[in-house]
Coordinates of C-alpha atoms in Angstrom, one line a residue:
M907 CA -45.3 -23.5 -54.3
L908 CA -45.1 -25.6 -50.5
S909 CA -42.1 -23.8 -49.7
R910 CA -43.9 -20.0 -51.3
A911 CA -46.6 -21.2 -48.6
I912 CA -44.5 -22.4 -45.5
T913 CA -42.7 -18.4 -45.9
F914 CA -46.1 -16.5 -46.1
F915 CA -46.9 -18.3 -42.6
G916 CA -43.9 -17.6 -40.9
V917 CA -43.7 -14.2 -41.5
I918 CA -48.2 -14.2 -40.3
Q919 CA -46.6 -16.3 -37.5
K920 CA -44.0 -13.6 -37.0
C921 CA -46.0 -10.6 -37.1
F922 CA -48.6 -12.4 -34.3
N923 CA -45.4 -13.0 -32.2
I924 CA -45.1 -9.6 -32.2
F925 CA -47.7 -8.4 -31.3
S926 CA -48.5 -10.8 -28.6
S927 CA -45.8 -11.1 -27.2
S928 CA -45.6 -6.9 -25.3
T929 CA -48.9 -5.6 -23.5
Q930 CA -47.2 -2.4 -25.2
R931 CA -47.0 -4.1 -28.9
C932 CA -50.2 -6.0 -28.2
E933 CA -51.9 -2.3 -27.8
I934 CA -50.5 -0.4 -31.0
I935 CA -52.1 -3.2 -32.8
K936 CA -55.3 -2.6 -31.1
S937 CA -55.5 0.9 -32.1
K938 CA -54.5 0.2 -35.3
I939 CA -56.5 -2.2 -36.2
P940 CA -60.6 -3.6 -34.8
N941 CA -60.5 -7.1 -35.6
S942 CA -57.5 -9.0 -33.0
L943 CA -55.3 -11.4 -34.6
H944 CA -55.1 -14.8 -34.0
F945 CA -52.7 -17.5 -35.5
T946 CA -53.9 -21.0 -34.9
H947 CA -50.2 -22.5 -36.3
F948 CA -51.1 -25.6 -34.1
N949 CA -53.9 -26.9 -37.2
S950 CA -52.5 -28.3 -40.0
R951 CA -55.7 -27.6 -42.1
W952 CA -55.9 -25.2 -45.0
S953 CA -59.2 -23.4 -44.2
A954 CA -58.0 -23.1 -41.0
R955 CA -54.5 -21.2 -41.7
F956 CA -57.0 -19.7 -44.5
D957 CA -59.3 -17.7 -41.5
D958 CA -55.8 -16.9 -39.4
I959 CA -55.2 -14.7 -42.6
K960 CA -58.5 -13.0 -43.2
P961 CA -57.3 -10.3 -40.7
F962 CA -54.1 -10.1 -41.8
A963 CA -55.6 -9.0 -45.3
K964 CA -58.2 -7.1 -44.6
N965 CA -56.3 -4.8 -41.7
L966 CA -53.2 -4.9 -44.1
P967 CA -52.8 -0.4 -44.3
G968 CA -53.2 -0.3 -40.6
L969 CA -50.9 -3.0 -39.8
I970 CA -48.2 -2.1 -41.6
N971 CA -49.1 1.0 -39.0
A972 CA -49.1 -0.7 -36.3
L973 CA -45.2 -2.3 -36.9
I974 CA -43.9 0.7 -38.2
E975 CA -44.5 2.4 -34.2
V976 CA -43.0 -1.1 -33.4
K977 CA -39.9 -0.4 -35.5
N978 CA -40.1 3.2 -34.2
L979 CA -40.2 2.6 -30.6
T980 CA -37.3 -0.3 -30.5
L981 CA -34.7 2.6 -32.2
W982 CA -34.9 4.4 -29.2

């Protein structure tokens, strides 16, 4: 069970890294979801991590659309 949680939070971290490492990708995510994404990877409290995943869970369709748009950018 712990390995699943670690993998889950790893995916959340990677999504955050994708959108925060480029202004173009940051604009894409801003256009798809109303909330900003944040990830406090330095915080080990589960309650803080729960707060981190709320924007992802609440805006999953927009996040998926943003990831597809980023993928299409990299194909060219």
